[in-house]
Coordinates of C-alpha atoms and ligand atoms in Angstrom, one line a residue:
M19 CA -101.7 -85.7 -96.5
L20 CA -105.4 -86.3 -96.7
E21 CA -106.8 -88.3 -93.8
S22 CA -107.5 -91.9 -94.8
A23 CA -110.4 -93.7 -93.1
S24 CA -111.6 -96.6 -95.2
T25 CA -110.4 -100.0 -96.3
I26 CA -109.8 -98.9 -99.9
A27 CA -108.0 -95.7 -99.0
P28 CA -104.5 -97.3 -98.7
S29 CA -104.6 -98.8 -102.2
V30 CA -105.9 -95.6 -103.8
D31 CA -103.1 -93.7 -102.1
R32 CA -100.5 -96.3 -103.2
I33 CA -101.6 -95.9 -106.8
F34 CA -101.5 -92.1 -106.4
W35 CA -98.0 -92.0 -105.0
V36 CA -96.6 -94.5 -107.6
L37 CA -98.0 -92.4 -110.4
V38 CA -96.6 -89.2 -108.8
G39 CA -93.2 -91.0 -108.5
L40 CA -93.3 -92.2 -112.0
S41 CA -94.2 -88.8 -113.3
V42 CA -91.4 -87.1 -111.3
V43 CA -88.8 -89.5 -112.8
I44 CA -90.0 -89.0 -116.4
M45 CA -90.3 -85.2 -115.9
T46 CA -86.8 -85.1 -114.4
V47 CA -85.2 -87.1 -117.3
V48 CA -87.1 -85.2 -120.0
G49 CA -86.6 -81.8 -118.3
T50 CA -82.8 -82.4 -117.9
L51 CA -82.4 -83.5 -121.5
V52 CA -84.4 -80.4 -122.8
L53 CA -82.3 -78.1 -120.7
S54 CA -78.9 -79.6 -121.4
F55 CA -79.6 -79.8 -125.2
A56 CA -80.8 -76.3 -125.2
I57 CA -77.5 -75.2 -123.7
K58 CA -75.3 -77.6 -125.8
Y59 CA -76.9 -76.7 -129.1
R60 CA -77.5 -73.0 -128.5
A61 CA -76.7 -70.8 -131.5
G62 CA -73.0 -70.3 -132.0
T63 CA -71.7 -73.4 -130.2
K64 CA -69.4 -75.9 -132.0
A65 CA -71.4 -79.0 -131.0
Y66 CA -71.5 -81.8 -133.5
R67 CA -74.6 -81.4 -135.7
G68 CA -74.2 -84.2 -138.2
P69 CA -76.2 -87.5 -138.7
L70 CA -77.2 -89.6 -135.6
P71 CA -74.4 -91.7 -134.0
D72 CA -74.3 -95.4 -134.9
W73 CA -75.5 -96.7 -131.6
M74 CA -78.7 -94.8 -132.0
S75 CA -80.2 -97.5 -134.3
R76 CA -83.7 -98.2 -135.2
E77 CA -83.8 -101.0 -132.6
V78 CA -83.0 -98.6 -129.8
E79 CA -85.8 -96.3 -131.0
I80 CA -88.3 -99.2 -131.1
G81 CA -87.0 -100.5 -127.8
W82 CA -87.7 -97.5 -125.8
T83 CA -91.0 -96.8 -127.4
V84 CA -92.2 -100.4 -126.6
A85 CA -90.8 -100.1 -123.1
T86 CA -92.8 -97.0 -122.4
L87 CA -95.9 -98.7 -123.8
F88 CA -95.3 -101.6 -121.4
V89 CA -94.9 -99.2 -118.5
A90 CA -98.3 -97.6 -119.4
L91 CA -100.0 -101.0 -119.8
F92 CA -98.5 -102.1 -116.4
V93 CA -99.8 -99.0 -114.7
F94 CA -103.3 -99.6 -116.2
W95 CA -103.4 -103.3 -115.2
W96 CA -102.1 -102.6 -111.7
A97 CA -104.5 -99.7 -111.0
V98 CA -107.5 -101.5 -112.4
S99 CA -106.8 -104.7 -110.6
A100 CA -106.3 -102.8 -107.3
Q101 CA -109.6 -100.9 -107.8
L102 CA -111.7 -103.8 -109.2
P103 CA -112.7 -105.3 -105.8
H104 CA -114.3 -101.9 -105.1
F105 CA -116.7 -102.2 -108.0
L106 CA -118.1 -105.4 -106.7
L107 CA -120.7 -104.5 -104.2
P108 CA -120.6 -106.7 -101.1
K109 CA -123.9 -108.7 -100.7
R110 CA -123.8 -108.5 -96.9
A111 CA -123.7 -104.9 -96.0
L112 CA -125.6 -102.2 -94.1
E113 CA -127.8 -100.8 -96.8
I114 CA -128.4 -97.1 -96.7
H115 CA -130.6 -95.3 -99.2
I116 CA -129.6 -91.9 -100.4
V117 CA -131.8 -89.4 -102.2
A118 CA -130.0 -86.3 -103.4
K119 CA -131.8 -83.2 -104.4
Q120 CA -130.9 -79.5 -104.9
W121 CA -129.4 -79.0 -102.4
M122 CA -129.3 -81.7 -99.8
W123 CA -128.6 -85.3 -99.0
K124 CA -131.3 -87.4 -97.5
A125 CA -130.3 -90.7 -96.0
Q126 CA -132.5 -93.5 -94.8
H127 CA -131.3 -96.3 -92.6
P128 CA -133.0 -99.8 -93.0
E129 CA -134.7 -99.4 -89.6
G130 CA -136.4 -96.2 -90.9
V131 CA -134.2 -93.6 -89.2
R132 CA -133.8 -90.6 -91.5
E133 CA -131.1 -88.0 -91.7
I134 CA -130.4 -84.9 -93.7
D135 CA -126.9 -83.8 -94.6
A136 CA -125.6 -86.2 -92.1
L137 CA -125.0 -89.9 -92.0
H138 CA -124.1 -92.0 -89.0
I139 CA -122.5 -95.4 -89.7
P140 CA -120.8 -98.1 -87.7
Q141 CA -117.0 -98.6 -88.0
G142 CA -115.7 -101.8 -89.5
V143 CA -118.9 -102.7 -91.2
P144 CA -119.3 -102.6 -95.0
V145 CA -121.9 -99.9 -95.9
R146 CA -123.6 -100.0 -99.2
L147 CA -125.2 -96.9 -100.5
E148 CA -128.1 -97.2 -103.0
M149 CA -128.5 -93.7 -104.4
T150 CA -130.7 -91.8 -106.7
S151 CA -131.5 -88.1 -107.4
Q152 CA -134.7 -86.2 -107.5
D153 CA -133.6 -83.6 -109.9
V154 CA -130.1 -83.2 -111.5
I155 CA -126.9 -85.2 -111.4
H156 CA -125.1 -85.0 -108.1
S157 CA -122.1 -86.9 -106.9
F158 CA -121.5 -88.4 -103.5
G159 CA -117.9 -87.8 -102.6
V160 CA -116.1 -88.5 -99.3
P161 CA -112.4 -87.7 -99.6
A162 CA -111.4 -89.5 -96.4
F163 CA -112.9 -92.7 -97.7
R164 CA -111.6 -92.1 -101.3
I165 CA -115.0 -92.7 -102.8
K166 CA -116.9 -90.7 -105.3
Q167 CA -120.0 -91.9 -107.2
D168 CA -122.4 -90.0 -109.4
V169 CA -126.0 -89.9 -108.3
L170 CA -128.3 -89.8 -111.3
P171 CA -131.9 -88.9 -111.7
G172 CA -133.9 -91.7 -113.3
R173 CA -131.8 -94.6 -112.0
Y174 CA -130.0 -96.1 -109.1
T175 CA -126.3 -96.1 -108.6
A176 CA -124.5 -97.8 -105.8
T177 CA -121.2 -97.6 -104.0
W178 CA -119.8 -99.0 -100.8
F179 CA -117.1 -98.5 -98.3
E180 CA -115.9 -99.8 -94.9
A181 CA -114.9 -97.1 -92.5
T182 CA -111.8 -98.0 -90.4
K183 CA -111.6 -95.0 -88.0
A184 CA -114.2 -93.4 -85.8
G185 CA -114.7 -89.7 -86.4
D186 CA -116.4 -87.0 -88.5
Y187 CA -115.7 -86.8 -92.2
H188 CA -116.7 -84.4 -94.9
L189 CA -119.3 -85.3 -97.5
F190 CA -119.2 -83.2 -100.6
C191 CA -121.4 -83.0 -103.7
T192 CA -118.7 -83.4 -106.4
E193 CA -120.8 -82.7 -109.5
Y194 CA -121.7 -79.1 -110.2
C195 CA -125.5 -79.0 -109.6
G196 CA -126.6 -75.4 -109.5
T197 CA -126.5 -72.3 -107.3
D198 CA -126.0 -73.9 -103.9
H199 CA -123.8 -76.7 -105.1
A200 CA -120.9 -75.5 -102.9
R201 CA -123.1 -75.8 -99.9
M202 CA -124.4 -79.3 -100.7
T203 CA -122.2 -80.9 -98.0
G204 CA -122.7 -83.1 -95.0
T205 CA -121.0 -84.9 -92.2
I206 CA -120.4 -88.6 -92.0
T207 CA -120.0 -89.8 -88.5
V208 CA -118.3 -93.1 -88.0
M209 CA -118.9 -94.7 -84.6
P210 CA -117.9 -97.9 -82.9
P211 CA -120.7 -100.5 -83.6
E212 CA -122.0 -100.3 -79.9
S213 CA -122.3 -96.5 -80.1
Y214 CA -124.0 -96.8 -83.4
A215 CA -126.6 -99.2 -82.0
T216 CA -127.1 -96.8 -79.0
W217 CA -127.4 -93.8 -81.4
L218 CA -129.8 -95.7 -83.7
A219 CA -132.1 -96.7 -80.8
A220 CA -132.2 -93.1 -79.6
Q221 CA -133.4 -91.7 -82.9
P222 CA -137.1 -91.2 -83.7
H223 CA -138.0 -94.2 -85.8
G224 CA -140.3 -93.9 -88.7
E225 CA -141.8 -96.9 -90.2
D226 CA -138.9 -99.0 -91.7
L227 CA -138.5 -98.7 -95.4
A228 CA -140.2 -101.9 -96.4
G229 CA -143.1 -101.1 -94.0
E230 CA -143.5 -97.7 -95.5
G231 CA -143.4 -99.4 -99.0
A232 CA -146.1 -101.8 -97.9
Q233 CA -148.4 -98.9 -97.0
L234 CA -147.7 -97.2 -100.3
F235 CA -148.3 -100.5 -102.1
T236 CA -151.9 -100.3 -100.8
K237 CA -152.2 -96.5 -101.1
F238 CA -151.2 -96.5 -104.8
G239 CA -153.5 -99.4 -105.6
C240 CA -150.7 -101.9 -106.5
S241 CA -152.3 -104.5 -104.3
G242 CA -155.5 -104.2 -106.4
C243 CA -153.6 -105.9 -109.2
H244 CA -150.6 -107.6 -107.6
G245 CA -152.3 -108.7 -104.3
A246 CA -154.0 -112.0 -103.6
G247 CA -157.4 -112.3 -105.2
A248 CA -156.8 -109.5 -107.7
R249 CA -159.1 -109.5 -110.8
V250 CA -156.4 -108.3 -113.2
P251 CA -153.8 -110.9 -114.2
A252 CA -150.5 -109.4 -112.8
P253 CA -147.3 -111.2 -112.0
P254 CA -146.8 -112.1 -108.3
L255 CA -144.0 -110.1 -106.8
A256 CA -143.0 -112.3 -103.9
G257 CA -139.6 -113.8 -104.6
L258 CA -139.1 -111.6 -107.7
Y259 CA -136.0 -109.8 -106.5
D260 CA -132.7 -111.0 -108.0
R261 CA -134.5 -113.5 -110.2
P262 CA -134.4 -113.7 -114.0
V263 CA -137.6 -112.3 -115.8
T264 CA -138.5 -113.1 -119.3
L265 CA -139.9 -110.1 -121.1
A266 CA -142.5 -109.9 -123.9
D267 CA -139.8 -109.3 -126.5
G268 CA -138.2 -112.5 -125.5
S269 CA -135.2 -111.1 -123.7
T270 CA -134.3 -112.0 -120.1
V271 CA -133.3 -109.5 -117.4
T272 CA -132.5 -109.8 -113.8
A273 CA -135.0 -108.2 -111.4
D274 CA -132.5 -105.9 -109.7
E275 CA -133.4 -102.6 -108.0
D276 CA -133.1 -100.7 -111.3
Y277 CA -135.5 -103.2 -113.0
L278 CA -138.1 -102.8 -110.1
R279 CA -137.8 -99.1 -110.3
T280 CA -138.3 -99.0 -114.1
S281 CA -141.2 -101.5 -113.7
I282 CA -143.0 -99.0 -111.4
L283 CA -142.2 -95.7 -113.3
R284 CA -142.2 -97.0 -116.9
P285 CA -144.0 -100.3 -116.9
E286 CA -144.4 -100.3 -120.7
A287 CA -140.6 -100.2 -121.1
Q288 CA -140.2 -103.8 -119.8
V289 CA -143.4 -105.8 -120.1
V290 CA -143.3 -109.3 -118.5
A291 CA -144.0 -112.1 -121.0
G292 CA -147.5 -113.5 -120.8
Y293 CA -149.1 -110.4 -119.2
P294 CA -151.1 -107.6 -120.7
S295 CA -149.4 -104.2 -120.7
V296 CA -152.1 -102.7 -118.5
M297 CA -150.0 -101.4 -115.5
P298 CA -150.3 -97.6 -115.2
S299 CA -147.1 -95.6 -115.0
Y300 CA -146.3 -94.0 -111.7
Q301 CA -144.0 -91.4 -113.1
G302 CA -144.9 -88.1 -111.5
V303 CA -147.3 -89.9 -109.1
A304 CA -144.9 -91.6 -106.7
S305 CA -141.9 -89.5 -105.6
E306 CA -138.4 -90.9 -105.8
E307 CA -138.4 -91.7 -102.1
Q308 CA -141.7 -93.5 -102.3
V309 CA -140.3 -95.6 -105.2
V310 CA -137.3 -96.4 -103.0
A311 CA -139.7 -97.6 -100.3
M312 CA -141.8 -99.7 -102.6
V313 CA -138.7 -101.3 -104.1
A314 CA -137.5 -102.1 -100.5
Y315 CA -141.0 -103.7 -99.9
I316 CA -140.8 -105.8 -103.0
K317 CA -137.3 -106.9 -102.0
A318 CA -138.5 -107.8 -98.5
L319 CA -141.2 -110.0 -100.0
E320 CA -138.4 -112.3 -101.0
Q321 CA -137.3 -112.6 -97.4
G322 CA -140.6 -114.3 -96.6
R323 CA -142.7 -111.4 -95.4
S324 CA -146.4 -111.8 -95.7
E325 CA -147.8 -109.9 -98.7
A326 CA -150.7 -108.4 -96.8
R327 CA -149.9 -105.8 -94.1
Ligands
HEC414 C1 -153.8 -102.2 -113.3 C2 -153.1 -103.3 -112.6 C3 -151.8 -102.9 -112.0 C4 -151.5 -102.0 -111.1 C5 -152.4 -101.0 -110.4 C6 -150.1 -102.1 -110.8 N1 -149.5 -103.1 -111.6 FE1 -147.6 -103.7 -111.6 N2 -148.0 -105.0 -113.1 C7 -149.2 -105.2 -113.7 C8 -149.1 -106.1 -114.8 C9 -150.2 -106.6 -115.7 C10 -147.7 -106.4 -114.9 C11 -147.0 -107.3 -116.0 C12 -146.9 -106.5 -117.3 C13 -145.8 -105.5 -117.3 O1 -144.7 -105.8 -116.9 O2 -146.2 -104.3 -117.5 C14 -147.0 -105.6 -113.9 C15 -145.7 -105.7 -113.6 C16 -145.1 -105.2 -112.5 C17 -143.7 -105.4 -112.1 C18 -142.8 -106.3 -112.8 C19 -143.1 -107.7 -112.3 C20 -142.2 -108.8 -112.9 O3 -142.6 -110.0 -112.6 O4 -141.1 -108.5 -113.4 C21 -143.5 -104.8 -110.9 C22 -142.2 -104.7 -110.1 C23 -144.8 -104.1 -110.6 N3 -145.7 -104.4 -111.5 C24 -144.9 -103.3 -109.4 C25 -146.1 -102.6 -109.2 C26 -146.2 -101.6 -108.2 C27 -145.1 -101.3 -107.1 C28 -147.4 -101.0 -108.3 C29 -148.0 -99.8 -107.5 C30 -147.2 -98.6 -107.5 C31 -148.1 -101.7 -109.4 N4 -147.2 -102.6 -110.0 C32 -149.4 -101.4 -109.9 C33 -150.4 -104.6 -113.2 C34 -150.5 -103.6 -112.3
CU415 CU1 -125.3 -81.7 -105.8

């Protein structure tokens, strides 16, 4: 049996085994009938071959068809309701950014610690992964946690898990992504929270993500329009994250990470109502990792950081 090391693993396994059990029962019944009828009605036997017996009425036929339908519906309802909580990302979680590329996994902790093909995380803490790809579609799969999430170029996808057992676990790329796909693996190391803190402190710290984003914000000239005292009318970014934004076409969207990312790479796609569409596109100018950092910076502005750094 596959090792199970996350909070959702038991429910995934339960669904798996019930489905296996159900399939075995159905297979046994159908298989036995096929085999026994094949013997009973083989050529030359004197078995009765007339019309169906009376008890085999239309009602019986309808009955077992509907019963099977209900079994299928029940399995669907049960599996979905067991999995649903996993699709709701916890608000309070350790947020790790993952950038996938041919053929490696780059991880960045909120404190600025970076890892390649490795990820250290504390045990018993919900971990939320915000992921994107620099080239093709990859998929972040950790069998021991029973998670698998596609990582797409051009947008963010997220998944989360809570590891329950300390140890080393395999990370696989589970979407064929080119020549070295099979080698696009990594190790997830789950540590007790105290060891994690010690480990984190011992790592070389880069600037934290938001800090790095702040520097890029100046470097790319964003502050020239969005900063205090800018000449161009541009919307203020402080407090923007997670708020509704009215666009020029009258629609309203929530300023989530995907929105922020699109605003930077393709500003003309979602123009804020009341502002001229003058923001340049940063597609091909800022790398995916730099965009991740700037998005982190804009999110941090909400938490009351000063705009000028
Ligand atoms: C030439 C001035 C200019 C520059 C430079 C500029 N922006 Fe903008 N930005 C704007 C304007 C004007 C808007 C509003 C119109 C629109 O949505 O395109 C905007 C919109 C945005 C929005 C959406 C805001 C909202 O309220 O929904 C974000 C996020 C953003 N910019 C981030 C950035 C980042 C990050 C950079 C640097 C990489 C940057 N901008 C550079 C002018 C600029
Ligand atoms: Cu891959």
